[in-house]
Coordinates of C-alpha atoms in Angstrom, one line a residue:
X248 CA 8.7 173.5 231.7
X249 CA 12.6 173.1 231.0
X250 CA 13.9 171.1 228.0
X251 CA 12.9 167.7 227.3
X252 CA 15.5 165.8 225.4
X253 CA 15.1 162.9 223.1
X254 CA 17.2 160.1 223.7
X255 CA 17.5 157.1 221.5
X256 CA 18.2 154.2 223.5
X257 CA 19.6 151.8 221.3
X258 CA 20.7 148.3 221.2
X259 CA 25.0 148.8 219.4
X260 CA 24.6 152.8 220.1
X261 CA 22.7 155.6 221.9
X262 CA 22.1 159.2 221.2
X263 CA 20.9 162.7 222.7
X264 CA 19.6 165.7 221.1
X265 CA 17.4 168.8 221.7
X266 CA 15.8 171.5 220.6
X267 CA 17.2 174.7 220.0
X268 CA 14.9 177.7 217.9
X269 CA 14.7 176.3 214.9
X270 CA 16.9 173.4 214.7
X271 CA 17.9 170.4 216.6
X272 CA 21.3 169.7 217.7
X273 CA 22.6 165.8 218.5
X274 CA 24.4 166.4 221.6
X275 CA 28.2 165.2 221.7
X276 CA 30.0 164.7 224.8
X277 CA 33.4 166.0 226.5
X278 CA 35.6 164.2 223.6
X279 CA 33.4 165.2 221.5
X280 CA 31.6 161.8 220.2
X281 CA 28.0 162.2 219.6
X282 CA 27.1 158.4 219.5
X283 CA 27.6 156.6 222.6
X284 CA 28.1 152.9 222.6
X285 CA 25.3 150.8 224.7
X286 CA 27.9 149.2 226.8
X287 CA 28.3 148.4 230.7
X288 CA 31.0 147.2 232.0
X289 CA 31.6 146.6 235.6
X290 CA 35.6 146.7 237.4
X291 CA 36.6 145.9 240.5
X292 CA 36.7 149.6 241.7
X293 CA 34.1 150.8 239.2
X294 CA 31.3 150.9 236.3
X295 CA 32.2 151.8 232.9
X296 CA 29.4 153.2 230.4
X297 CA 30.3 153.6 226.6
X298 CA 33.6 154.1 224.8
X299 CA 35.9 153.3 227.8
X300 CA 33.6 150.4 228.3
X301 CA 34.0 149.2 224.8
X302 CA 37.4 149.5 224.6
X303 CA 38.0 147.4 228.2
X304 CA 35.7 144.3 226.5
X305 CA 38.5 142.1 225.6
X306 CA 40.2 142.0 228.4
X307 CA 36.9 142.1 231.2
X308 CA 34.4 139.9 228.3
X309 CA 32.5 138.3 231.6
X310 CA 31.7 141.6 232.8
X311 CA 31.0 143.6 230.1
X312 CA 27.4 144.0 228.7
X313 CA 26.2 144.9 225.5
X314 CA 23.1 144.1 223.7
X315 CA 20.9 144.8 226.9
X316 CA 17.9 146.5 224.9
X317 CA 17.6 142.0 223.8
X318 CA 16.7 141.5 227.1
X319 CA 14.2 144.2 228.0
X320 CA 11.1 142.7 229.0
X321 CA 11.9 139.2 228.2
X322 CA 12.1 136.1 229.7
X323 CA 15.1 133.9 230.6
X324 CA 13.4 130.7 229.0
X325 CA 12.5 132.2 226.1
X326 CA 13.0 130.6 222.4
X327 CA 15.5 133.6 221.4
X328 CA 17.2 133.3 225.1
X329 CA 18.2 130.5 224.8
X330 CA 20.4 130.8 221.8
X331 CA 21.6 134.5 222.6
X332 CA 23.0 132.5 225.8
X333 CA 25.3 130.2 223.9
X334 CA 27.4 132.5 222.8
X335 CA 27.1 135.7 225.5
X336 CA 29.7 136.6 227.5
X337 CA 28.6 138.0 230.1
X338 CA 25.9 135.3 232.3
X339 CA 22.2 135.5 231.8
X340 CA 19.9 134.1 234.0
X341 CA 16.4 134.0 235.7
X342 CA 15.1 136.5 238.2
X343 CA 12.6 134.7 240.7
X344 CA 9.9 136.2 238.3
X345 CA 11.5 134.5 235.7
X346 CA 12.6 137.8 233.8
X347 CA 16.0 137.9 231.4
X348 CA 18.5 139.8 233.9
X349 CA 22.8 139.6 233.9
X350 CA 24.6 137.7 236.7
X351 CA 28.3 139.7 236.7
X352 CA 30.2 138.0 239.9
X353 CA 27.5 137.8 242.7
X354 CA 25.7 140.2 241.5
X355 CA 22.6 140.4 239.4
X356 CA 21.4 143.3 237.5
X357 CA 18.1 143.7 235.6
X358 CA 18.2 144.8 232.1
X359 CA 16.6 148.3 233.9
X360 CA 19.0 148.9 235.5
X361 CA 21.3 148.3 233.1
X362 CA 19.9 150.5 230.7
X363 CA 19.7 153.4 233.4
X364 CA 23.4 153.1 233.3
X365 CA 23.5 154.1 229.3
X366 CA 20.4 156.7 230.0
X367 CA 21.9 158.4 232.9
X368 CA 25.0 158.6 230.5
X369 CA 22.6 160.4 227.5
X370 CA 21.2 162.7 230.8
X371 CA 24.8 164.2 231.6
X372 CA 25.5 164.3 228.4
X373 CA 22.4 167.2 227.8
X374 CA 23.2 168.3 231.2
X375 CA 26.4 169.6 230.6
X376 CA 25.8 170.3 227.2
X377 CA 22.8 173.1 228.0
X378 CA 24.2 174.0 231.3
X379 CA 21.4 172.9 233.4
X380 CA 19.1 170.1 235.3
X381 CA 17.6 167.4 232.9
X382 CA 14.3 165.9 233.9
X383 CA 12.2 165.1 231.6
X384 CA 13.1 163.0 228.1
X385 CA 11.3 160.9 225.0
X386 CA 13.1 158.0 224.9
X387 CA 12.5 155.7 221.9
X388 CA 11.5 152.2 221.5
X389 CA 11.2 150.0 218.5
X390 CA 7.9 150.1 217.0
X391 CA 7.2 146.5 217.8
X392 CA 8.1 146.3 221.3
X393 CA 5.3 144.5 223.3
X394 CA 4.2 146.0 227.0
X395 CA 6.2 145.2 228.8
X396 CA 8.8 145.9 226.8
X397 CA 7.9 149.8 226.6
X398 CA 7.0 149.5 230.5
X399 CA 10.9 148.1 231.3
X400 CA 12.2 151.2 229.1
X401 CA 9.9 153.4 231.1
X402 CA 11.4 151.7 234.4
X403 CA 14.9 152.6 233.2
X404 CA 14.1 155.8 232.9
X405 CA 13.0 156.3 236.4
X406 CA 16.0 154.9 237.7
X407 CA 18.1 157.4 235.4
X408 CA 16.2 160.0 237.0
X409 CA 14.2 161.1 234.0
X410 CA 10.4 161.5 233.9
X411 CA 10.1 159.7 230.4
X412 CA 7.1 161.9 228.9
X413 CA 6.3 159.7 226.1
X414 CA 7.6 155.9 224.6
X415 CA 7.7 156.6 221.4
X416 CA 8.4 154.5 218.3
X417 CA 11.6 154.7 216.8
X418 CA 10.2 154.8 212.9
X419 CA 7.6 157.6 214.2
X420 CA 11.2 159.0 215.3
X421 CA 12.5 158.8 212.3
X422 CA 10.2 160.2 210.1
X423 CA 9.5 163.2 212.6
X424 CA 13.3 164.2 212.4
X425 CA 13.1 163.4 209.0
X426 CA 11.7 166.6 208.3
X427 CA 9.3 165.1 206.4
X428 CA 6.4 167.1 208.1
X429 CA 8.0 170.0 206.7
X430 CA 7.4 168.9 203.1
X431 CA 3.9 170.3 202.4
X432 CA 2.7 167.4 199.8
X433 CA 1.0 164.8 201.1
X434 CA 2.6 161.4 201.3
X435 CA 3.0 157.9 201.9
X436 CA 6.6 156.9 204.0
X437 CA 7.8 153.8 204.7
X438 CA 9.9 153.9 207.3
X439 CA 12.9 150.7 207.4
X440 CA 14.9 151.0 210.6
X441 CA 17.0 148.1 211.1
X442 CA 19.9 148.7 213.8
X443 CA 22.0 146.2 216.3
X444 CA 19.3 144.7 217.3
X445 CA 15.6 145.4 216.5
X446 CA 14.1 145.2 213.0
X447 CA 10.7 147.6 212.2
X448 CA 9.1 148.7 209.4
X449 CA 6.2 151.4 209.9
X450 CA 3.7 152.7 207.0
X451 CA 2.6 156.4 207.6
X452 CA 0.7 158.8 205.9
X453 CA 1.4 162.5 206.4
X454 CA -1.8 164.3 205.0
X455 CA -2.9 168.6 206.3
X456 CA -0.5 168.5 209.3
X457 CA -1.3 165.2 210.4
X458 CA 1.3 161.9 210.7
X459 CA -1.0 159.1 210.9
X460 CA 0.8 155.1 211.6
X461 CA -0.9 153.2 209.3
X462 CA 0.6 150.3 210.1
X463 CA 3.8 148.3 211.7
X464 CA 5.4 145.3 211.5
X465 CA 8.9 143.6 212.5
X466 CA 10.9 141.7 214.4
X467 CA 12.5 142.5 217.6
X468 CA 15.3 139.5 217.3
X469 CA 16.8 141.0 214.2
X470 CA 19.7 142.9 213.6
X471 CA 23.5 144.0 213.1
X472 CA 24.6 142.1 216.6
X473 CA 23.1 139.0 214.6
X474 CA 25.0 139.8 211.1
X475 CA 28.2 140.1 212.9
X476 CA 27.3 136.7 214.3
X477 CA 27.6 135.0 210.6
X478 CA 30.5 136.5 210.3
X479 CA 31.8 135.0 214.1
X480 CA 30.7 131.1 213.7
X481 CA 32.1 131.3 210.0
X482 CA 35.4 132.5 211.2
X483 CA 35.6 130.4 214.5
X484 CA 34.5 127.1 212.0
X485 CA 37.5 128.0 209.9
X486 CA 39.8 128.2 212.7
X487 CA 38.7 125.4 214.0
X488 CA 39.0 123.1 211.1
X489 CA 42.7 125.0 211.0
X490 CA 44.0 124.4 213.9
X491 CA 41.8 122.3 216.2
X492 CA 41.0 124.9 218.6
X493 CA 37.5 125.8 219.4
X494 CA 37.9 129.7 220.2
X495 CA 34.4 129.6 221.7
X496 CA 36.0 127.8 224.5
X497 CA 37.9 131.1 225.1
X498 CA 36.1 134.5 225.8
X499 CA 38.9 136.8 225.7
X500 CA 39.3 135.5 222.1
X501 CA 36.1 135.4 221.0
X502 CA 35.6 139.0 222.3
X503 CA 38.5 139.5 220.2
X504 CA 36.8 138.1 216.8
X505 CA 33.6 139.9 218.1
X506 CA 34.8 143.6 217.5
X507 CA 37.2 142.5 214.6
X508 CA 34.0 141.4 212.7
X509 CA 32.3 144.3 213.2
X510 CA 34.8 146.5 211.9
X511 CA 34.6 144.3 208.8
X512 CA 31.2 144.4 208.5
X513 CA 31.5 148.5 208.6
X514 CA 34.3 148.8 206.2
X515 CA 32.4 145.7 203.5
X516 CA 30.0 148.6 203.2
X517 CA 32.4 151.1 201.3
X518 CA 34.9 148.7 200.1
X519 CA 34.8 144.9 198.6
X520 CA 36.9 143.0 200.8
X521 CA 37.8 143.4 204.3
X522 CA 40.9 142.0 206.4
X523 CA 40.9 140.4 209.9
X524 CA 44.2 139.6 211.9
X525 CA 44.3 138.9 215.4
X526 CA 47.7 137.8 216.0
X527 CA 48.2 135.7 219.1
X528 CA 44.7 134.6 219.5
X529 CA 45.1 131.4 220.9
X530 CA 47.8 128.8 221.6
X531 CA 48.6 125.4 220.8
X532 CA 50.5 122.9 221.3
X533 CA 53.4 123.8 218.8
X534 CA 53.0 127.5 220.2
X535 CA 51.2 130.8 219.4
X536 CA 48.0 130.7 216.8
X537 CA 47.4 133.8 214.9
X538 CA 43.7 134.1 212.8
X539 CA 44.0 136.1 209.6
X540 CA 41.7 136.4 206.7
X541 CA 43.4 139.2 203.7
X542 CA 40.7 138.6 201.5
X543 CA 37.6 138.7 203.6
X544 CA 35.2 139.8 200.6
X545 CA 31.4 141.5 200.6
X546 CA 30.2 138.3 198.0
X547 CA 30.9 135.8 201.2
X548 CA 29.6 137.8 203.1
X549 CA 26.4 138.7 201.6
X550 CA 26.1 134.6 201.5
X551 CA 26.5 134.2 205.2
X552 CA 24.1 136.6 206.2
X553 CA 21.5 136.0 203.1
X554 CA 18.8 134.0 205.5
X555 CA 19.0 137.2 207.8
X556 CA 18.6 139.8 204.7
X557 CA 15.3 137.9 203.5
X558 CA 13.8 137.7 207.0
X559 CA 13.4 141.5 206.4
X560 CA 10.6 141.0 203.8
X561 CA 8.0 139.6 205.6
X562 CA 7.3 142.1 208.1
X563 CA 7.3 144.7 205.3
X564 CA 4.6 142.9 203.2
X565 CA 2.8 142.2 206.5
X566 CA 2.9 145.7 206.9
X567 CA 2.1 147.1 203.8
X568 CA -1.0 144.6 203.5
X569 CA -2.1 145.5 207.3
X570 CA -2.0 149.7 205.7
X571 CA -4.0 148.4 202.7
X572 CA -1.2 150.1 200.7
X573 CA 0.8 148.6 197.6
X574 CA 4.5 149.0 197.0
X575 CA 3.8 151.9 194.3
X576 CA 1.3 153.8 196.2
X577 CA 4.8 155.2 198.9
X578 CA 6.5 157.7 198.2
X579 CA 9.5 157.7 199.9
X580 CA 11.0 154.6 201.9
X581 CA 13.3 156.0 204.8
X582 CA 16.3 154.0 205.6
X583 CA 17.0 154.2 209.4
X584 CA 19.4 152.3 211.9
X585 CA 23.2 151.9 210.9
X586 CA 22.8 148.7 209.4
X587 CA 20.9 150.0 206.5
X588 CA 24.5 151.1 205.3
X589 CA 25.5 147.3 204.4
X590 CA 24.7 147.6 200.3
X591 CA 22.8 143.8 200.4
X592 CA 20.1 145.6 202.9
X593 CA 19.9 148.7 200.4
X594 CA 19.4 146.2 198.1
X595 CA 15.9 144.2 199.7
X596 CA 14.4 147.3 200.3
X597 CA 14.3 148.2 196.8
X598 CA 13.5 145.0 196.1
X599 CA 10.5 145.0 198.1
X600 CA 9.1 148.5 197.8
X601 CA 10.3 148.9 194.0
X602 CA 12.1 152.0 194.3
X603 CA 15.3 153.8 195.8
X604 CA 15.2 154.4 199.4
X605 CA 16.6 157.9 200.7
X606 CA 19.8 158.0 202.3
X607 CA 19.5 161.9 203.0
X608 CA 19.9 161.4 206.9
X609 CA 22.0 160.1 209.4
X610 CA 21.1 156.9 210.5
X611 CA 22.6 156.8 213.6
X612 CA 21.3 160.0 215.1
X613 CA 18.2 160.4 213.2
X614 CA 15.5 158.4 215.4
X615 CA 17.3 160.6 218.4
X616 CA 16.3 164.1 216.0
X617 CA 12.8 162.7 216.2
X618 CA 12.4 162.2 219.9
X619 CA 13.7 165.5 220.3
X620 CA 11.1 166.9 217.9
X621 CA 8.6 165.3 219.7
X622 CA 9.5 167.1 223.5
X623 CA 9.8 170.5 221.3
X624 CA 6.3 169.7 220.4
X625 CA 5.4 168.6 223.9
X626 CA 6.6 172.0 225.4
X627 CA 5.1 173.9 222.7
X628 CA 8.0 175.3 221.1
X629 CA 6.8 173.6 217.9
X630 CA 3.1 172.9 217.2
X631 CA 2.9 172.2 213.0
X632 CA 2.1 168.5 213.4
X633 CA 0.1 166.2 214.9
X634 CA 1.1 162.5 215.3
X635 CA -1.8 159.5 215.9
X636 CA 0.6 156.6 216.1
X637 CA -1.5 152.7 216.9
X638 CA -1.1 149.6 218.8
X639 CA 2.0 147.2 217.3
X640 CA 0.2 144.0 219.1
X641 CA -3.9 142.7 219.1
X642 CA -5.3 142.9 222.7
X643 CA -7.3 140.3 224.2
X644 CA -8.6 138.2 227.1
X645 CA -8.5 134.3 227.5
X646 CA -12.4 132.5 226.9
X647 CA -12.4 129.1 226.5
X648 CA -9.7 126.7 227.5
X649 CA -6.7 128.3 225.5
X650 CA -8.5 130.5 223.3
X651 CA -7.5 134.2 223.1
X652 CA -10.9 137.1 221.9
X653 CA -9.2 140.3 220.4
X654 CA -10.8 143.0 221.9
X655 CA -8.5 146.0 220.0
X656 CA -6.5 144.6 217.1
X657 CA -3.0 145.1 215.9
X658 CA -2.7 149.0 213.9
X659 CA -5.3 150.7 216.1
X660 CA -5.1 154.3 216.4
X661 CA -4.5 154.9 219.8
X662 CA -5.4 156.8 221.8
X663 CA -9.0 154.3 221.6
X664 CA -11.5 152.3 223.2
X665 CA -13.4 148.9 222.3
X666 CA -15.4 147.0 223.9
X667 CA -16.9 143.2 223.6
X668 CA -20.0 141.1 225.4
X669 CA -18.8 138.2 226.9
X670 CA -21.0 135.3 228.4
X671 CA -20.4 133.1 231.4
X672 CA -19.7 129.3 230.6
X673 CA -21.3 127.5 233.5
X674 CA -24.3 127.1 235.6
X675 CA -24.6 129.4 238.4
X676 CA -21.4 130.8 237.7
X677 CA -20.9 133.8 240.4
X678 CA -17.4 135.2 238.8
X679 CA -15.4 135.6 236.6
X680 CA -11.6 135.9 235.7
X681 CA -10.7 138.6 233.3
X682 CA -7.0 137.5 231.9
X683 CA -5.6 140.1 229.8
X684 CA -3.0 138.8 226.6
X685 CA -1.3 140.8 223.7
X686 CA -0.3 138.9 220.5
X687 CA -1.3 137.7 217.1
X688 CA -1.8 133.7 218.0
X689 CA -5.7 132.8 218.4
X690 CA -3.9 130.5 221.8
X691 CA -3.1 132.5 224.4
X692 CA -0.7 130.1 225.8
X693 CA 1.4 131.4 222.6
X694 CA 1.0 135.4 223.7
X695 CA 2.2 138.0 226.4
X696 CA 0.3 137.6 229.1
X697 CA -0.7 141.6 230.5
X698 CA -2.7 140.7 234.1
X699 CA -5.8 139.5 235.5
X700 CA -8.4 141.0 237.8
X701 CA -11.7 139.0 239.3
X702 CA -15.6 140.7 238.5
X703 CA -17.3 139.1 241.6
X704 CA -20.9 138.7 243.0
X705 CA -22.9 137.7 239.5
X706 CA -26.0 136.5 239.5
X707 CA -26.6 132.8 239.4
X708 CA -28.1 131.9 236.2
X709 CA -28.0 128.9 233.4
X710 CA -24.9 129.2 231.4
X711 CA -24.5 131.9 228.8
X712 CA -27.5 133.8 230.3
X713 CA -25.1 136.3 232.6
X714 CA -23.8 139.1 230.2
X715 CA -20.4 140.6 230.8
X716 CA -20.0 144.1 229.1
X717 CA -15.3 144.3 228.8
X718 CA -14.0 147.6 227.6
X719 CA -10.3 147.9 226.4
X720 CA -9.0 151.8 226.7
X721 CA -5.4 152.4 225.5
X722 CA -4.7 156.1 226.1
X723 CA -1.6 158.3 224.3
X724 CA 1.1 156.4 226.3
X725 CA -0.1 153.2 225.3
X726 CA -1.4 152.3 229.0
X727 CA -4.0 149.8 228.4
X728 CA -6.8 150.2 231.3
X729 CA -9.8 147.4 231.3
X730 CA -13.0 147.3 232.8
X731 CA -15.5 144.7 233.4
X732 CA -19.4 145.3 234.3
X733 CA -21.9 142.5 234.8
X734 CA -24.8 144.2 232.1
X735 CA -27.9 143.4 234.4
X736 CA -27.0 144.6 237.9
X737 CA -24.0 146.9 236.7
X738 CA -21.4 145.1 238.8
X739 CA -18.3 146.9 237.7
X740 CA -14.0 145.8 238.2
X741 CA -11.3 147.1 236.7
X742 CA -7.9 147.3 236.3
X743 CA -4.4 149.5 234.8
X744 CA -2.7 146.6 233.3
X745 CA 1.2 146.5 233.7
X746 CA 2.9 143.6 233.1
X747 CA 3.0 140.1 234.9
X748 CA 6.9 140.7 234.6
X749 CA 9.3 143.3 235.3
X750 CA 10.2 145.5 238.7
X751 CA 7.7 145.1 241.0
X752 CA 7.3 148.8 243.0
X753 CA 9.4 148.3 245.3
X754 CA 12.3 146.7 243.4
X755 CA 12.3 149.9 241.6
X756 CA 12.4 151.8 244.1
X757 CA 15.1 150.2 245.8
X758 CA 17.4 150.3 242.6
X759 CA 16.4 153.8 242.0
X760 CA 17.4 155.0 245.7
X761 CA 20.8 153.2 244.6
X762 CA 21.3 155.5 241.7
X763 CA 20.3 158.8 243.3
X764 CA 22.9 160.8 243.1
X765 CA 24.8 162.2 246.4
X766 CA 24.7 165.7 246.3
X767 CA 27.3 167.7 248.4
X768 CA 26.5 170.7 250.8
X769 CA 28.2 172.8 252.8
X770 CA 26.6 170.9 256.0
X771 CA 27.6 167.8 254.6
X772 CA 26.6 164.4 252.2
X773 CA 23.0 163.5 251.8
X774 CA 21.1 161.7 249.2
X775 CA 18.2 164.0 248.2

C-alpha cells in the first residue's frame, strides 16, 4: 500500500499533507503556497483552479466559483438556496433531480465535479511533491454533514481519481493532528471549527489510547463567506444611499467589494480599523464613483456580524448537553478553521465553555494534519490510537402519515446496529414500504429523505397482527444498510441506502471518463 494523503477539502481553502516517519508535512505546491484557494474558474480556452483562479474573479465573476462545498448535496429549492442565489455570481440552478449544480455559459456542472477540480489540484500537489502515483486519500467533511452530503464528497473523489478511504470529520481531524493523542492524561476536548463555510462543534474524550466522539453539533450554513457578507450589504447600503447606485446590479463591482472585504475582515483581526478603496467602482452620471472607507473599525464590525457570532452557541450547548458534559468538566477547547482568528469568535467560545481556548495550531492546515494521521494509521505506519467517531443525524423510517420512528439516534457510536418491530396498519395488508429519513424533526416531510425498498408477500391478517422485524446497520464509513423481515414466515428485503439525490452511476461515470487523464506513449494518445 503507497501513501494515502489527507486532504482537507474546504469551503474558502484546501490543503494536502502526509505522513513522513514521524512527522507530517502540509504539502506546498510549485510557488510554494501550502493553502490552496477552493476556486474554479472556467475561460474561454481553459479551467483555472486556485490562486490564478482567484486572482481572475473580478474580471470573469460569472464564471468563477467559489463556495462549492455550500452546495454539496443540496437542493436548488432549498431555504438556504434560495438566499445564497441572490447574491452569487456565478448561476445556480436545478438538475432534473432537483440537486444544487452551477450553470457557467451552456454548461452545467455539479458541485462533484466541481470539487474534483480543487481535489485533483490537492492530488498533483502530493504527487509531485513525493515523486510518485497518488491513489488513495482521507478527505474531510464537516462533522455535521448529512448522507448525502458525505456521499457527494465521496463522488468527487472518484472523479479526482482518488479511492477516498475514509470521510472523516473535520473536528475528529482536528483533534487527531492536534497531537492530542500524544498527551498521555486523559481528557475531555472540545473541538470549535468554524471556517468559510461550515460551523461544528464536536465533544471527545480521549481515555487509554482511545478517541471516543461523544457528541456533535452545528450548522452547515455558517461561516466566514457569511461574515464577509455583513461586511458587503453594509458597504453596498452606504454606497447606495451615497450615490444612488445599486452596485449589486454590477458583478464586476461587487466581485470587487467581495475580496476587498475579506481582506478587511483578515487584517480587523490584528489591527482595530481596516481601510477599503476601490477607486473607479462604478460610474455615474457626473462621471467616475470611487468607494472608500479609512476608518473601517473592528467595533462596527463586531456589530454587523453579532447575530452570526451568537448563532455559534447553540450548537455548542446542544452539544455539550447531547455528551452529558458541563462547560467545566473539558479540558481544552481547540479552535479550528481560520475564522476562529476574528477576536469576537475567540471571545463566544470562552464565553460558552468558560475558559481560554488554545491557539497552539494552525488553523488552516490543521484538520488537513489529521486526515493525514488518519491514512498513517490506515497503512499501519502509526497504530497508538483508536478513533470510534458516531452518527451527526437520527435515522429513521416514515409510519404513519408524516411521522418519522428513530431507529439509531443522533451521537451513536458507529460502527452499530439497531433494530425496531414495526406493525402493519391495515387489514390484509400484503406489503409494505420501508422509506428511510435522517434528521431531528418527528415529520419526516421536514428531513433527508435516504431511499425506500418494498418487503412483499405478507401474510394477510387484521391490522397490527403482521410483525415487521427493521434493522439499521451503519458500518465505519458511515454506509447505512437496512433490512426488513416479516417475523412469522421470515420474509426478508433489504437495502445499501445512498441517497435519493446526487450522481446516479452512470452520471459518474461519464464525468469521471471526462477527467481521466490522457496519458502519452510512444504508440500514441489513449485514455487509460
Amino acid at each position: 500500500m503507497g501513501k494515502i494523503v489527507g486532504i482537507d477539502l474546504g469551503t474558502t481553502n484546501s490543503c494536502v499533507a502526509v505522513v513522513e516517519g514521524d512527522h507530517v508535512t502540509v504539502i506546498h505546491n510549485q510557488r510554494g503556497n501550502r493553502i490552496l484557494p477552493s476556486v474554479v474558474a472556467f475561460t474561454n480556452e481553459d479551467c483555472l483552479v486556485g490562486e490564478s483562479a482567484k486572482r481572475q474573479a473580478v474580471t470573469n465573476p460569472t464564471r468563477t466559483v467559489h463556495g462549492i462545498k455550500r452546495l454539496m448535496g443540496r437542493k436548488a429549492d432549498s431555504e438556504r438556496l434560495v438566499e445564497l442565489k441572490k447574491t452569487s455570481p456565478y448561476q445556480i440552478v436545478a438538475a432534473a433531480n432537483g440537486d444544487a449544480w452551477i450553470r457557467i455559459d451552456n454548461k452545467e456542472y455539479g458541485p462533484q465535479e466541481i470539487s474534483a477540480l480543487i481535489l485533483k489540484e490537492m492530488k498533483d500537489y502530493a504527487q509531485d511533491y513525493l515523486g510518485e502515483e497518488v491513489t488513495e486519500a482521507i478527505v474531510t467533511v464537516p462533522a455535521y454533514f448529512d448522507d448525502s452530503q458525505r456521499q457527494a464528497t465521496r463522488a468527487a473523489g472518484k472523479i479526482a481519481g482518488l479511492d477516498v478511504k475514509k470521510i472523516l470529520n473535520e473536528p475528529t481531524a482536528a483533534a487527531l493532528g492536534y497531537g492530542a493523542h500524544k498527551d498521555k492524561k486523559n481528557q475531555v476536548l472540545a473541538v470549535f471549527d468554524l471556517g468559510g463555510g461550515t460551523f461544528d462543534i464536536t465533544i471527545l474524550r480521549f481515555e487509554d489510547g482511545v478517541f471516543e466522539v461523544l457528541a456533535t453539533n452545528g450548522d452547515t450554513f455558517l461561516g466566514g463567506d457569511d461574515f464577509d457578507q455583513g461586511l458587503v450589504r453594509y458597504l453596498v447600503k452606504d454606497f447606495m444611499d451615497r450615490h444612488g447606485t445599486d452596485l449589486t446590479k454590477d458583478p464586476c463591482a461587487l466581485q470587487r467589494l467581495r475580496d476587498a472585504c475579506e481582506t478587511a475582515k483578515k487584517e480587523l483581526s490584528n489591527a482595530p480599523v481596516a481601510a477599503i478603496n476601490l477607486p473607479f467602482v462604478s460610474v455615474g452620471p457626473a462621471g467616475p464613483l470611487h468607494l472608500q472607507h479609512d476608518g473601517l473599525s473592528r467595533e462596527l464590525f463586531d456589530q454587523l456580524t453579532a447575530p452570526l457570532v451568537e448563532r455559534l452557541e447553540i450548537p455548542c450547548r446542544t452539544a455539550m448537553e447531547d455528551a452529558h458534559t458541563k462547560p467545566e468538566q473539558i479540558d481544552q477547547v481547540l479552535l479550528v478553521g481560520g475564522m476562529t482568528r476574528v477576536p469576537a469568535v475567540q471571545r463566544k467560545a470562552e464565553a460558552i465553555f468558560g475558559k481560554k481556548p488554545s491557539k497552539g495550531v494552525n488553523p488552516d492546515e490543521i484538520v488537513a494534519v489529521g486526515a493525514a494521521t488518519q491514512g498513517a494509521i490506515i497503512t499501519g505506519e502509526l497504530s497508538e490510537v483508536v478513533l470510534l467517531d458516531v452518527t451527526p443525524h437520527s435515522l429513521g423510517i416514515r409510519v404513519v402519515e408524516d411521522e418519522m420512528s428513530i431507529v439509531i439516534p443522533k451521537n451513536t457510536t458507529i460502527p452499530t446496529s439497531e433494530r425496531k418491530v414495526f406493525a402493519t396498519t391495515r387489514d390484509d395488508q400484503d406489503f409494505v414500504n420501508i422509506e428511510v429519513y435522517q434528521g431531528e424533526s418527528k415529520l419526516v416531510s421536514q428531513n433527508t429523505h435516504l431511499g425506500r425498498f418494498t418487503l412483499g408477500g405478507l401474510p394477510r391478517k387484521p391490522v397490527g397482527q403482521v410483525y415487521v422485524d427493521v434493522v439499521f446497520t451503519i458500518d465505519a464509513d458511515g454506509v447505512v444498510h437496512v433490512t426488513a423481515k416479516e417475523m412469522q414466515s421470515g420474509k426478508e428485503a433489504s437495502v445499501t441506502v445512498s441517497p435519493s439525490s446526487g450522481l446516479t452511476t452512470r452520471q459518474l461515470e461519464e464525468i469521471t471518463q471526462k477527467h481521466r487523464p490522457v496519458v502519452v506513449r510512444e504508440a500514441g494518445i489513449h485514455a487509460p
